[in-house]
CSV table of C-alpha atoms and ligand atoms in Angstrom, one decimal:
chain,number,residue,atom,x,y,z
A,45,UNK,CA,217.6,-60.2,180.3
A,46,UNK,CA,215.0,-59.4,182.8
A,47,UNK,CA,211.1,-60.1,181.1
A,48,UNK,CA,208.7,-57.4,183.5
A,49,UNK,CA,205.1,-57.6,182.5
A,50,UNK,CA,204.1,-54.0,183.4
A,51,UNK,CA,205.8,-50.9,184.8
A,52,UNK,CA,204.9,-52.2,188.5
A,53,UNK,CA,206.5,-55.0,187.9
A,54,UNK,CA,209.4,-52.7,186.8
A,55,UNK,CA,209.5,-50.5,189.7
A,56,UNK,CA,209.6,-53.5,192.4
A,57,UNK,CA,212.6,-54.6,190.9
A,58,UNK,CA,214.5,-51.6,190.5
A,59,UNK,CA,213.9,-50.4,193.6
A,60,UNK,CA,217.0,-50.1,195.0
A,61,UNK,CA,219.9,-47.8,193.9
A,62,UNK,CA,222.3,-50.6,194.4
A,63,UNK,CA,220.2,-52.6,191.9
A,64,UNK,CA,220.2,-49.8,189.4
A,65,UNK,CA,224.3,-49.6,189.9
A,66,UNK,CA,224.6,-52.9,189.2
A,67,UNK,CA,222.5,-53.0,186.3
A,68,UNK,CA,224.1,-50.3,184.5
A,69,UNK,CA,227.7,-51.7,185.4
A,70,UNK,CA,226.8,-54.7,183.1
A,71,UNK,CA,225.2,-52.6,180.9
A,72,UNK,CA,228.6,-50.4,180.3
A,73,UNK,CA,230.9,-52.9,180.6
A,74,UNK,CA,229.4,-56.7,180.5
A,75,UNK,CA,232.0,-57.4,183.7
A,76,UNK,CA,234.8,-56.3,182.4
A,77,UNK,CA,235.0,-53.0,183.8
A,78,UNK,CA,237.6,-50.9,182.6
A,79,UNK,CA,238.8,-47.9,183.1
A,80,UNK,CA,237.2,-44.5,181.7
A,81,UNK,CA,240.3,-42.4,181.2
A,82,UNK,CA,242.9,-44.7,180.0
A,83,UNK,CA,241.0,-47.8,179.1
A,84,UNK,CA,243.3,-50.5,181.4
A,85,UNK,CA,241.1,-53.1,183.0
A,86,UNK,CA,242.7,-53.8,186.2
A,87,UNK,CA,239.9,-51.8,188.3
A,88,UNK,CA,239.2,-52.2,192.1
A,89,UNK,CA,235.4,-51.6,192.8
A,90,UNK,CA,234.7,-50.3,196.2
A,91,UNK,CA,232.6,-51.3,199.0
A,92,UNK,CA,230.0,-49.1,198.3
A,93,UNK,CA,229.3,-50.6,195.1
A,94,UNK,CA,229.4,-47.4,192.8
A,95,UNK,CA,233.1,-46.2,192.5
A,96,UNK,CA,236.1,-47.3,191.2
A,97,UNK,CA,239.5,-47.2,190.7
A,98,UNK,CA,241.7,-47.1,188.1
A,99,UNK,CA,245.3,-49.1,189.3
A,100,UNK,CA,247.3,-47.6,186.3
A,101,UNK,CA,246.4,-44.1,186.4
A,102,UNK,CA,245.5,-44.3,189.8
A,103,UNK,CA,242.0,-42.1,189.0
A,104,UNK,CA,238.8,-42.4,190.7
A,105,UNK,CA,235.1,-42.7,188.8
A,106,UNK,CA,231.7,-43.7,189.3
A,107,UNK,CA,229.5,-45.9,187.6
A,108,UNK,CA,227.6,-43.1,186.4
A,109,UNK,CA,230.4,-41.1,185.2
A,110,UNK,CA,230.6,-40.3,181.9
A,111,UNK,CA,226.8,-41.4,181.1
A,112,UNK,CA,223.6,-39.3,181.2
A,113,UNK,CA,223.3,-39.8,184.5
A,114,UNK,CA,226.5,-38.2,185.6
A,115,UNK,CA,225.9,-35.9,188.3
A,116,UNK,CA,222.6,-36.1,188.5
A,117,UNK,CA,220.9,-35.5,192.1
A,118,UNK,CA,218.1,-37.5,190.7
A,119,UNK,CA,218.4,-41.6,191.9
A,120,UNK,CA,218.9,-44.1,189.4
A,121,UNK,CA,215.7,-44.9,190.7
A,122,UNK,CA,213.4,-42.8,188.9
A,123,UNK,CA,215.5,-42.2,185.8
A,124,UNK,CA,215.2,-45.5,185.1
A,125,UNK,CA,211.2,-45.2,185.7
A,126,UNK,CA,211.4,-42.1,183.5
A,127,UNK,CA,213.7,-44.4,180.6
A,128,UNK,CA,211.1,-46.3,180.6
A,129,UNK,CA,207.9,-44.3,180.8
A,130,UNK,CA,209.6,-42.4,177.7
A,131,UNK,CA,210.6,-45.2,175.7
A,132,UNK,CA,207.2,-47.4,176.3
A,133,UNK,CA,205.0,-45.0,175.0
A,134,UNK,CA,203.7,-45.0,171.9
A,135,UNK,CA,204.4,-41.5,171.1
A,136,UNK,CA,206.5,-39.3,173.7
A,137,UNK,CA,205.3,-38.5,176.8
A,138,UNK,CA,205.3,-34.1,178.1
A,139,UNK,CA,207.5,-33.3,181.1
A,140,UNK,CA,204.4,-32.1,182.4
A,141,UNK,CA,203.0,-36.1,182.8
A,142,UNK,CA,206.8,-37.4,183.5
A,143,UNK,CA,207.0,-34.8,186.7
A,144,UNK,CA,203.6,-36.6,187.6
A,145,UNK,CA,204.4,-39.8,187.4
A,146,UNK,CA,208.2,-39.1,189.3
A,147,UNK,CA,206.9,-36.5,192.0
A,148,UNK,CA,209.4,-34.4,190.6
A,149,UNK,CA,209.2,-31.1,189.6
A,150,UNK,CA,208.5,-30.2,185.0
A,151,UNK,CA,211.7,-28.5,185.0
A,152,UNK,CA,213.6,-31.6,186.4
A,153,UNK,CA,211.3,-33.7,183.8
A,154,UNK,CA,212.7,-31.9,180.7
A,155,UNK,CA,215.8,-31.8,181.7
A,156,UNK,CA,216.1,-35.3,182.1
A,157,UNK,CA,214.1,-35.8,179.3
A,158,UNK,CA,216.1,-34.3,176.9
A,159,UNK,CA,219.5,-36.3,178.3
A,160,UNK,CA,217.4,-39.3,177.8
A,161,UNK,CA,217.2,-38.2,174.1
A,162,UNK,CA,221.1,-37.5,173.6
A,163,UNK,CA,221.3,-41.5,173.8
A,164,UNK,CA,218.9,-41.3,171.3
A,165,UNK,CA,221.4,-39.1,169.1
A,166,UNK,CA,222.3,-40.4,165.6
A,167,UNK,CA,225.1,-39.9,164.1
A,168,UNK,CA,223.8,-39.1,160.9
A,169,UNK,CA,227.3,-38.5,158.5
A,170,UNK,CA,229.1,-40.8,160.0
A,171,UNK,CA,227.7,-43.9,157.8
A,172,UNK,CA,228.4,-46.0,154.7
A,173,UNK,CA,226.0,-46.7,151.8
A,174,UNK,CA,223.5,-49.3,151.8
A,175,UNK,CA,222.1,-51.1,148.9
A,176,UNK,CA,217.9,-51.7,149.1
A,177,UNK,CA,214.8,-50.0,148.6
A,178,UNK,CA,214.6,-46.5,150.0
A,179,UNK,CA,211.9,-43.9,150.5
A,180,UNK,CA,212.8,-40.5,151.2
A,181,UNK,CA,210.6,-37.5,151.7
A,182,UNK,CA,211.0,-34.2,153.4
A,183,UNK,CA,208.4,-32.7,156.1
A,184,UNK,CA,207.8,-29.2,157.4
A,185,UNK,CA,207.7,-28.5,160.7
A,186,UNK,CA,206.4,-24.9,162.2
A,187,UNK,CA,203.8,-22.1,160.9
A,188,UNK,CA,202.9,-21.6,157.3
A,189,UNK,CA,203.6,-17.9,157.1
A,190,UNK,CA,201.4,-17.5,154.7
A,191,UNK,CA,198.8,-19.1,156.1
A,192,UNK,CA,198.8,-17.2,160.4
A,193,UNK,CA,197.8,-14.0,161.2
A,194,UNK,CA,200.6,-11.2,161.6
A,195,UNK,CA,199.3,-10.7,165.6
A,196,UNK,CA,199.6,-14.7,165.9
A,197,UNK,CA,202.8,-15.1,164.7
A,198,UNK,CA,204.1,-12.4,167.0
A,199,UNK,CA,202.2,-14.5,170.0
A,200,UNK,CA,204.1,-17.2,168.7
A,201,UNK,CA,207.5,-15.8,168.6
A,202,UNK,CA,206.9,-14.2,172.1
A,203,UNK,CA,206.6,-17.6,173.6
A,204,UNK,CA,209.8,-18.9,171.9
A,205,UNK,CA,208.9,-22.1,169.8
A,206,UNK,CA,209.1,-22.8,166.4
A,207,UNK,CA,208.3,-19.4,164.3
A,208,UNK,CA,209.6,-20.3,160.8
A,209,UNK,CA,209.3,-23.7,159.2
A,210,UNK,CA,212.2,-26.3,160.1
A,211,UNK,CA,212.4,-28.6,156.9
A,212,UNK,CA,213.7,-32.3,157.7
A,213,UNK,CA,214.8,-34.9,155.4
A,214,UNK,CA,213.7,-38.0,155.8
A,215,UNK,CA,215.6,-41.4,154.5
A,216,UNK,CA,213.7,-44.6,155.3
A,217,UNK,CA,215.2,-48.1,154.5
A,218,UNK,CA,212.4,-50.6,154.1
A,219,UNK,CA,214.6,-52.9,156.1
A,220,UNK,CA,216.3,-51.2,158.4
A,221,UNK,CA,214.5,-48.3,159.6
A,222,UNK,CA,214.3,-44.5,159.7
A,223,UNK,CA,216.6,-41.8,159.8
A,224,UNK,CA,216.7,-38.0,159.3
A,225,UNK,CA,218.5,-35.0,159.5
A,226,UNK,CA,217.5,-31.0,159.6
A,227,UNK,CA,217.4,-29.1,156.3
A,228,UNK,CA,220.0,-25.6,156.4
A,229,UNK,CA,218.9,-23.0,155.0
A,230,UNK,CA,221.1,-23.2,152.1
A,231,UNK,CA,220.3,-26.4,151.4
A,232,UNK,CA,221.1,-27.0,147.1
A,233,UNK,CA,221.0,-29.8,144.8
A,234,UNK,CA,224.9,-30.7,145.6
A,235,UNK,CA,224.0,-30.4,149.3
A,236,UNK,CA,221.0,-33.2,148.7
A,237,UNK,CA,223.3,-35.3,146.3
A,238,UNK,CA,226.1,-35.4,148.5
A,239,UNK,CA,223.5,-36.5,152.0
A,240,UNK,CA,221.4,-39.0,150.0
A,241,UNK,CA,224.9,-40.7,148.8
A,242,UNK,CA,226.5,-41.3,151.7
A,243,UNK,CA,223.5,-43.3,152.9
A,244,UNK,CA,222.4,-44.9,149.6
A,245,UNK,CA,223.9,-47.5,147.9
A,246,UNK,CA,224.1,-47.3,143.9
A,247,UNK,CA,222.3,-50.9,143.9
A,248,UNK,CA,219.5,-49.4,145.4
A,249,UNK,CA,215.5,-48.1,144.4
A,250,UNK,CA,215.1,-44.5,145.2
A,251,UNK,CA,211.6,-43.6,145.5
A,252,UNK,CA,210.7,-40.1,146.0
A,253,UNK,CA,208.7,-37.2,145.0
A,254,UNK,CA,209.0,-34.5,142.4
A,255,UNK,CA,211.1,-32.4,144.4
A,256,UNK,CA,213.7,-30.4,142.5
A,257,UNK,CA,216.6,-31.3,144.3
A,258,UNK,CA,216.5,-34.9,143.8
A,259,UNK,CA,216.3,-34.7,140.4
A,260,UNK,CA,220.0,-36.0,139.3
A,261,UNK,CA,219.6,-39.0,141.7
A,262,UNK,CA,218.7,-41.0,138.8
A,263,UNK,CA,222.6,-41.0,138.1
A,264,UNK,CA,224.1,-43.0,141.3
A,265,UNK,CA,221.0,-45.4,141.5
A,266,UNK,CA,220.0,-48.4,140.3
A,267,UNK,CA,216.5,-46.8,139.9
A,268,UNK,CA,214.8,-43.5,140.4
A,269,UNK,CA,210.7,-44.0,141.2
A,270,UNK,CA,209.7,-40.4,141.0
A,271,UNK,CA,205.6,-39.8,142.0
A,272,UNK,CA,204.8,-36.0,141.1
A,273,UNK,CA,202.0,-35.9,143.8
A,274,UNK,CA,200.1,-32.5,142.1
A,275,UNK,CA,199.8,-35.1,139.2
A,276,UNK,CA,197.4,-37.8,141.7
A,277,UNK,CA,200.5,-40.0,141.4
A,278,UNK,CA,201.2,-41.5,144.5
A,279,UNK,CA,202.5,-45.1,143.9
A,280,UNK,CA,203.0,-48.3,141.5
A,281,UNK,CA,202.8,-51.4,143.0
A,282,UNK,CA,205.5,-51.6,145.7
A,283,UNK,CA,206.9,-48.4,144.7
A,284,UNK,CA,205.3,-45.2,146.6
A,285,UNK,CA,206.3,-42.8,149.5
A,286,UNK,CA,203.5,-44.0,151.7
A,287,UNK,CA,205.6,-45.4,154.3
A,288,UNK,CA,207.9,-42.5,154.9
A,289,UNK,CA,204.8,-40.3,154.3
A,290,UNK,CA,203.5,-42.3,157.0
A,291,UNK,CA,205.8,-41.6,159.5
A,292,UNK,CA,206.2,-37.8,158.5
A,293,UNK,CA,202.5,-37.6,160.0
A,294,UNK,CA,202.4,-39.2,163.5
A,295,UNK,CA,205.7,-37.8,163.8
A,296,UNK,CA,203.7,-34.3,163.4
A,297,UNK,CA,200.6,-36.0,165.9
A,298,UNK,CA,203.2,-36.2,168.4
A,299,UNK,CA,204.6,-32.9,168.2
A,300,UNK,CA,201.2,-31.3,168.1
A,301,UNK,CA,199.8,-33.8,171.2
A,302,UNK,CA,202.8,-33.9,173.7
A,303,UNK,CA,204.4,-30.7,173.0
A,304,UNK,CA,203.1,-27.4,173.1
A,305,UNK,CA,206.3,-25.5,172.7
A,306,UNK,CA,209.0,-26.8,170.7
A,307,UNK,CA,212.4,-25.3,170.4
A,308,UNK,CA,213.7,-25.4,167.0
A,309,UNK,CA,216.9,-26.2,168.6
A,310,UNK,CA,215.8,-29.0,170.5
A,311,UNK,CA,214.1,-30.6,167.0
A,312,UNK,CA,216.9,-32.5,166.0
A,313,UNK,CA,216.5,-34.2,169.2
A,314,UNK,CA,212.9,-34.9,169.2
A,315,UNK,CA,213.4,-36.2,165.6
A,316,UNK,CA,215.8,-38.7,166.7
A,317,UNK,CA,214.1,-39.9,169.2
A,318,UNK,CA,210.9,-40.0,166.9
A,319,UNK,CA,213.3,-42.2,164.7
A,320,UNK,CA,214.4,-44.6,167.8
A,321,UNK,CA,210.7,-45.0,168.9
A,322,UNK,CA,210.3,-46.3,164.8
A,323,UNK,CA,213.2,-48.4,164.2
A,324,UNK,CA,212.5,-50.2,167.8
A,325,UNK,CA,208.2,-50.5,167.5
A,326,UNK,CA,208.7,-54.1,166.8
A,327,UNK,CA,210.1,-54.8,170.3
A,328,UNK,CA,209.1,-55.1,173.9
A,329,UNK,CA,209.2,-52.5,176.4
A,330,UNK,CA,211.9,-53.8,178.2
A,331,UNK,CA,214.1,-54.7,174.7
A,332,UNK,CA,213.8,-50.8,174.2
A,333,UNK,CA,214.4,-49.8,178.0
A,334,UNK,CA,217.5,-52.5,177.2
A,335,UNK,CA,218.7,-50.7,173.7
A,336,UNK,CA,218.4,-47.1,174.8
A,337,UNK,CA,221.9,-48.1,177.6
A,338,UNK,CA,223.5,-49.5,174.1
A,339,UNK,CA,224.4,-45.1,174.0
A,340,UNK,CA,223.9,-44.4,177.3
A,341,UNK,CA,227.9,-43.2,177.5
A,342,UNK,CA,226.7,-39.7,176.2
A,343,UNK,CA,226.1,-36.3,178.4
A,344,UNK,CA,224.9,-33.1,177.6
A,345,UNK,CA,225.1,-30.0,180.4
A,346,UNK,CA,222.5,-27.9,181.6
A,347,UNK,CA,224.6,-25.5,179.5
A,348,UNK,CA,224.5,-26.8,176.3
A,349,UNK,CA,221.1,-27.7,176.2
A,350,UNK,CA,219.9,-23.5,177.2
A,351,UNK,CA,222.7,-22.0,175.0
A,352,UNK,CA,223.5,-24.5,172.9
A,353,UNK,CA,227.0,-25.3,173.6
A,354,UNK,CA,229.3,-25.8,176.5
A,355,UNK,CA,230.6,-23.1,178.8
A,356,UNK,CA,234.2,-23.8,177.5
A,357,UNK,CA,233.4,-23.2,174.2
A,358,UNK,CA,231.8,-20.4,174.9
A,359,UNK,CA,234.3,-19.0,177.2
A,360,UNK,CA,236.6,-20.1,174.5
A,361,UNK,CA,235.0,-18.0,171.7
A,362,UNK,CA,234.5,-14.8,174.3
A,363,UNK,CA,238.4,-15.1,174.7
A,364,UNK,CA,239.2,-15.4,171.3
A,365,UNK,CA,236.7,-13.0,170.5
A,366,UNK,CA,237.9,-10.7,172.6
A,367,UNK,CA,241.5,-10.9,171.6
A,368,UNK,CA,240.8,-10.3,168.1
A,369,UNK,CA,238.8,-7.6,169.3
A,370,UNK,CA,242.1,-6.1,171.0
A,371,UNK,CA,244.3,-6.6,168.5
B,18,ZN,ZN1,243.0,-45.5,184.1
């Protein structure tokens, strides 16, 4: 593990694209490099330090390959600047400052910004219950109808952020961090139920507020600590919400400070990564430039992130589409 004092100190050292290979070989495969497609580890490197090959099904690949950074014209270079400009700020950083920094141009910066955050990704279902104390609480995110003018709301839906509130639920363990997921639409009691149990373990505090929809909890708990906040109840002792609560706002501060426009598409995104600058305040800047290659094996295209899903899929569903359509 490398210990830099500041980001020049970063930069000197990974200077060179060589370095930057290197590093991220170790990272992916701790020098036992194996093989991407079929997984057999007798792998020649080549010369030049970024390729290899694969002697049992005789393919070729890259260091990068299969990562965020795959074919990206961008040098490891500066996307390892950008990692950790990203990750050692407090609270994210606009595309607008990143482009800056890089001498690249913004729509480079959110591009790469937003590959950056697919390491980030959680994957929220695929988890089994944990026993402890938990505080969960669910935020709004967007205009208040009720509360904007009809000609700002139009303004706002011209310019293609957020126009209707985005609820997120949030489940924090007191140990073990953060985590969240976006609210559908038709999001019922069952629905709630079903999300809080696969996360929380029936030994476990639940402390929430008066929302409806947590209201059976009490049932697969060890204890329910409900605080009906239009009452003034906001905590007893070590049981409140203020921690999630908490987070909830600078997660807001952020939103509102580094990004003017927000997708709702992109939110999950930003909310993970929210969740990944949480879970990992207690470390260095390094130790969180270090965790974020832990999911660095993960790639989103230029497709999926404007239309929101591959162009096989979507060729995929124009064929089938169309075939039903002929039929
Ligand atoms: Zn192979």
């Amino acid at each position: 593990m490398f210990e830099f004092k500041n980001f020049k100190e970063f930069i000197q050292f990974f200077d060179d694209e060589r370095i930057c290979w290197d590093y991220l070989e170790k990272k992916r495969w701790n020098g036992n490099i194996t093989c991407i497609y079929c997984e057999c580890d007798k792998v020649y490197k080549y010369k030049n330090g970024k390729s290899y090959r694969c002697s049992c099904c005789k393919k070729y690949f890259s260091v990068t390959k299969g990562t965020i950074f795959e074919r990206s014209k961008i040098p490891l270079t500066s996307w390892f600047a950008a990692i950790y400009l990203y990750t050692s700020h407090k609270t994210s950083v606009s595309s607008v400052q990143i482009a800056k920094h890089l001498g690249i141009s913004q729509h480079t910066a959110w591009y790469m910004h937003h590959r950056i955050m697919e390491a980030f990704k959680v994957d929220f279902d695929a988890v089994t219950p944990v026993d402890g104390m938990w505080e969960v609480d669910e935020v709004y995110i967007g205009p208040n109808r009720k509360k904007i003018s009809k000609a700002r709301y139009a303004k706002m839906k011209n310019r293609g952020g957020i126009f209707t509130m985005q609820g997120i639920i949030g489940l924090l363990h007191r140990e073990n961090g953060l985590v969240g997921k976006l609210l559908p639409d038709n999001s019922d009691i069952t629905y709630i139920e079903a999300l809080l149990k696969r996360h929380i373990g029936s030994m476990s505090v639940l402390m929430t507020d008066g929302w409806i929809q947590y209201a059976g909890m009490h049932k697969y708990v060890l204890s329910h600590e409900v605080f009906i906040h239009k009452d003034g109840e906001y905590g007893r002792g070590i049981y409140h919400t203020n921690t999630i609560e908490g987070a909830f706002r600078h997660f807001k501060d952020t939103i509102r400070g580094s990004f003017k426009q927000l997708g709702p598409k992109h939110l999950q995104r930003y909310w993970d990564e929210y969740c990944f600058r949480y879970n990992s305040r207690g470390l260095t800047d390094i130790e969180r430039f270090d965790l974020t290659f832990k999911t660095i094996n993960r790639r989103i295209t230029y497709q999926e992130l404007v239309h929101g899903q591959s162009k096989q899929t979507q060729e995929k569903e124009d064929t089938e589409g169309r075939k039903a359509f002929e039929t």
